Amino acid sequence: MNKLKQRWGISSNFQLFVIFIVFAINGSLSARISSFCMSFLGLNKDNLPLFFYYLILIVLVMPLYPFLLIVIGFIFGQFPFFFAFSKKMLQSMGLGWVFKS
């Protein structure tokens, strides 16, 4: 855990715990919202092959995840950490222009 704390620039175990909680909430919430959007559009496992269903679900989750990460991180008081983390994530997806300073 010390290597992770050092890599992320975290000072306490409590902060690390909060960050793990934010990641857990964000992952579940982004999948839930994406699933809701697909249901709203009438896309489900019954009318799509499973491959296309999960492909569309992943395509919806990928851009939603970093933005929700910032919002949930802000709620838990970890905005600076998650803003930088999301910025790196979007840059790796080729969307670095979104947070260009």
XYZ file of N, CA and C in Angstrom:
303
model
N 0.808 -1.196 0.000
C 0.000 0.000 0.000
C 0.854 1.264 0.000
N 2.029 1.181 0.611
C 2.888 2.364 0.653
C 3.327 2.789 -0.739
N 3.577 1.809 -1.618
C 3.964 2.145 -2.995
C 2.831 2.875 -3.707
N 1.624 2.410 -3.489
C 0.461 3.049 -4.099
C 0.258 4.449 -3.549
N 0.394 4.606 -2.242
C 0.267 5.931 -1.636
C 1.337 6.878 -2.169
N 2.555 6.373 -2.325
C 3.644 7.199 -2.839
C 3.401 7.562 -4.301
N 2.959 6.595 -5.090
C 2.716 6.825 -6.520
C 1.618 7.855 -6.736
N 0.567 7.781 -5.922
C -0.555 8.696 -6.073
C -0.379 9.986 -5.272
N 0.664 10.084 -4.468
C 0.895 11.280 -3.668
C -0.103 11.426 -2.536
N -0.451 10.314 -1.938
C -1.440 10.295 -0.860
C -0.703 10.246 0.474
N -1.244 10.973 1.448
C -0.537 11.068 2.719
C -1.054 10.116 3.803
N -2.294 9.666 3.702
C -2.838 8.859 4.807
C -3.594 7.635 4.300
N -3.745 6.675 5.191
C -4.526 5.485 4.881
C -6.010 5.819 4.716
N -6.481 6.796 5.475
C -7.876 7.212 5.354
C -8.155 7.762 3.956
N -7.246 8.577 3.442
C -7.406 9.129 2.099
C -7.424 8.011 1.059
N -6.573 7.014 1.237
C -6.541 5.868 0.338
C -7.865 5.108 0.406
N -8.401 4.929 1.603
C -9.691 4.266 1.784
C -10.806 5.030 1.064
N -10.829 6.341 1.212
C -11.843 7.166 0.558
C -11.724 7.041 -0.964
N -10.515 7.038 -1.478
C -10.297 6.904 -2.917
C -10.814 5.558 -3.415
N -10.564 4.492 -2.673
C -11.083 3.177 -3.064
C -12.616 3.168 -3.045
N -13.211 3.818 -2.063
C -14.675 3.901 -1.992
C -15.220 4.655 -3.203
N -14.572 5.747 -3.573
C -15.010 6.527 -4.731
C -14.918 5.689 -6.004
N -13.826 4.950 -6.173
C -13.702 4.084 -7.348
C -14.821 3.048 -7.386
N -15.143 2.467 -6.249
C -16.194 1.445 -6.191
C -17.562 2.033 -6.539
N -17.889 3.148 -5.936
C -19.181 3.795 -6.209
C -19.258 4.214 -7.666
N -18.185 4.797 -8.170
C -18.183 5.302 -9.537
C -18.333 4.180 -10.554
N -17.661 3.074 -10.344
C -17.770 1.964 -11.285
C -19.189 1.424 -11.350
N -19.781 1.240 -10.214
C -21.159 0.739 -10.164
C -22.136 1.747 -10.753
N -21.973 3.004 -10.408
C -22.888 4.040 -10.877
C -22.789 4.251 -12.388
N -21.596 4.269 -12.925
C -21.459 4.481 -14.372
C -22.041 3.305 -15.153
N -21.881 2.082 -14.660
C -22.491 0.923 -15.323
C -24.007 0.995 -15.225
N -24.518 1.404 -14.072
C -25.959 1.520 -13.873
C -26.567 2.575 -14.793
N -25.926 3.734 -14.883
C -26.434 4.809 -15.732
C -26.393 4.387 -17.196
N -25.319 3.744 -17.623
C -25.217 3.280 -19.002
C -26.288 2.243 -19.311
N -26.523 1.357 -18.385
C -27.567 0.345 -18.554
C -28.951 0.999 -18.639
N -29.176 2.005 -17.813
C -30.440 2.746 -17.858
C -30.612 3.432 -19.212
N -29.552 4.056 -19.718
C -29.614 4.724 -21.026
C -29.944 3.729 -22.133
N -29.359 2.551 -22.063
C -29.649 1.537 -23.074
C -31.099 1.080 -22.978
N -31.616 0.907 -21.784
C -33.024 0.529 -21.606
C -33.939 1.627 -22.127
N -33.568 2.869 -21.862
C -34.354 4.010 -22.333
C -34.430 4.027 -23.860
N -33.337 3.632 -24.511
C -33.300 3.580 -25.973
C -33.910 2.291 -26.527
N -34.340 1.403 -25.650
C -34.959 0.158 -26.079
C -33.960 -0.922 -26.464
N -32.711 -0.768 -26.029
C -31.684 -1.760 -26.320
C -31.518 -2.662 -25.106
N -31.732 -3.963 -25.303
C -31.564 -4.901 -24.201
C -31.025 -6.227 -24.737
N -30.807 -7.156 -23.820
C -30.228 -8.448 -24.190
C -31.183 -9.283 -25.040
N -32.459 -8.968 -24.996
C -33.439 -9.735 -25.760
C -33.448 -9.373 -27.245
N -33.200 -8.098 -27.557
C -33.276 -7.690 -28.958
C -31.916 -7.412 -29.605
N -30.848 -7.699 -28.892
C -29.493 -7.534 -29.433
C -28.676 -8.788 -29.138
N -27.787 -9.150 -30.038
C -26.833 -10.209 -29.680
C -25.978 -9.742 -28.494
N -25.604 -10.655 -27.622
C -24.854 -10.292 -26.413
C -23.587 -9.511 -26.724
N -22.891 -9.878 -27.799
C -21.666 -9.170 -28.168
C -21.948 -7.687 -28.387
N -22.989 -7.375 -29.161
C -23.307 -5.975 -29.447
C -23.864 -5.259 -28.219
N -24.615 -5.965 -27.400
C -25.134 -5.372 -26.172
C -23.989 -4.892 -25.279
N -23.029 -5.783 -25.038
C -21.913 -5.411 -24.166
C -20.967 -4.419 -24.832
N -20.838 -4.487 -26.124
C -20.009 -3.510 -26.841
C -20.591 -2.103 -26.673
N -21.891 -1.974 -26.879
C -22.546 -0.671 -26.712
C -22.461 -0.215 -25.255
N -22.632 -1.130 -24.328
C -22.539 -0.795 -22.906
C -21.145 -0.248 -22.568
N -20.114 -0.894 -23.071
C -18.742 -0.429 -22.821
C -18.503 0.927 -23.465
N -19.019 1.115 -24.664
C -18.853 2.402 -25.352
C -19.542 3.519 -24.570
N -20.644 3.217 -23.928
C -21.313 4.228 -23.102
C -20.587 4.474 -21.787
N -20.046 3.423 -21.191
C -19.379 3.557 -19.889
C -18.073 4.335 -20.017
N -17.316 4.084 -21.052
C -15.966 4.663 -21.162
C -15.923 6.189 -21.054
N -16.733 6.944 -21.785
C -16.651 8.407 -21.612
C -17.347 8.905 -20.344
N -18.326 8.150 -19.856
C -19.061 8.562 -18.668
C -18.225 8.415 -17.399
N -17.421 7.390 -17.342
C -16.648 7.055 -16.146
C -15.771 8.214 -15.640
N -14.919 8.821 -16.480
C -14.057 9.895 -15.939
C -14.824 11.115 -15.444
N -15.946 11.436 -16.087
C -16.709 12.599 -15.645
C -17.425 12.328 -14.323
N -17.968 11.136 -14.181
C -18.573 10.777 -12.905
C -17.531 10.684 -11.800
N -16.336 10.267 -12.174
C -15.252 10.158 -11.196
C -14.967 11.518 -10.560
N -14.985 12.549 -11.358
C -14.762 13.904 -10.844
C -15.902 14.319 -9.912
N -17.131 14.034 -10.315
C -18.293 14.434 -9.506
C -18.306 13.689 -8.169
N -18.146 12.372 -8.217
C -18.159 11.579 -6.984
C -16.943 11.938 -6.122
N -15.794 12.148 -6.753
C -14.600 12.563 -6.025
C -14.794 13.899 -5.329
N -15.489 14.820 -5.998
C -15.783 16.122 -5.396
C -16.666 15.956 -4.163
N -17.678 15.104 -4.278
C -18.590 14.870 -3.150
C -17.830 14.319 -1.948
N -16.828 13.469 -2.197
C -16.050 12.868 -1.115
C -14.809 13.691 -0.734
N -14.672 14.894 -1.293
C -13.591 15.783 -0.908
C -12.234 15.439 -1.517
N -12.235 14.725 -2.629
C -10.981 14.319 -3.273
C -10.891 14.859 -4.696
N -11.448 16.042 -4.918
C -11.492 16.614 -6.267
C -10.124 16.735 -6.927
N -9.092 17.275 -6.269
C -7.790 17.427 -6.961
C -7.229 16.095 -7.459
N -7.331 15.056 -6.651
C -6.815 13.749 -7.047
C -7.577 13.215 -8.253
N -8.892 13.241 -8.200
C -9.690 12.649 -9.268
C -9.728 13.511 -10.525
N -9.567 14.821 -10.393
C -9.474 15.659 -11.590
C -8.215 15.283 -12.374
N -7.093 15.171 -11.678
C -5.841 14.784 -12.344
C -5.934 13.363 -12.909
N -6.543 12.462 -12.163
C -6.689 11.075 -12.605
C -7.558 11.005 -13.862
N -8.671 11.722 -13.869
C -9.578 11.732 -15.018
C -8.929 12.381 -16.224
N -8.162 13.413 -15.984
C -7.461 14.093 -17.074
C -6.494 13.132 -17.767
N -5.732 12.367 -16.978
C -4.828 11.373 -17.551
C -5.596 10.297 -18.303
N -6.725 9.871 -17.737
C -7.530 8.833 -18.367
C -8.076 9.301 -19.717
N -8.589 10.516 -19.765
C -9.122 11.047 -21.020
C -8.024 11.252 -22.053
N -6.841 11.658 -21.612
C -5.725 11.797 -22.540
C -5.348 10.450 -23.139
N -5.384 9.402 -22.341
C -5.040 8.074 -22.855
C -6.110 7.556 -23.821
N -7.354 8.055 -23.700
C -8.413 7.667 -24.629
C -8.445 8.573 -25.856
N -7.525 9.538 -25.924
C -7.485 10.451 -27.055
C -8.438 11.628 -26.909
N -8.936 11.853 -25.711
C -9.871 12.952 -25.449
C -9.251 14.005 -24.535
N -7.940 14.168 -24.612
C -7.258 15.111 -23.745
C -7.674 16.546 -23.954
N -8.233 16.846 -25.116
C -8.662 18.214 -25.411
C -9.816 18.667 -24.508
N -10.516 17.734 -23.870
C -11.671 18.084 -23.029
C -11.243 18.957 -21.844
N -10.098 18.622 -21.224
C -9.618 19.370 -20.059
C -8.392 20.197 -20.369
N -8.206 20.554 -21.604
C -7.021 21.310 -21.975
C -7.001 22.657 -21.264
N -5.895 22.968 -20.640
C -5.769 24.221 -19.893
C -5.212 25.319 -20.776
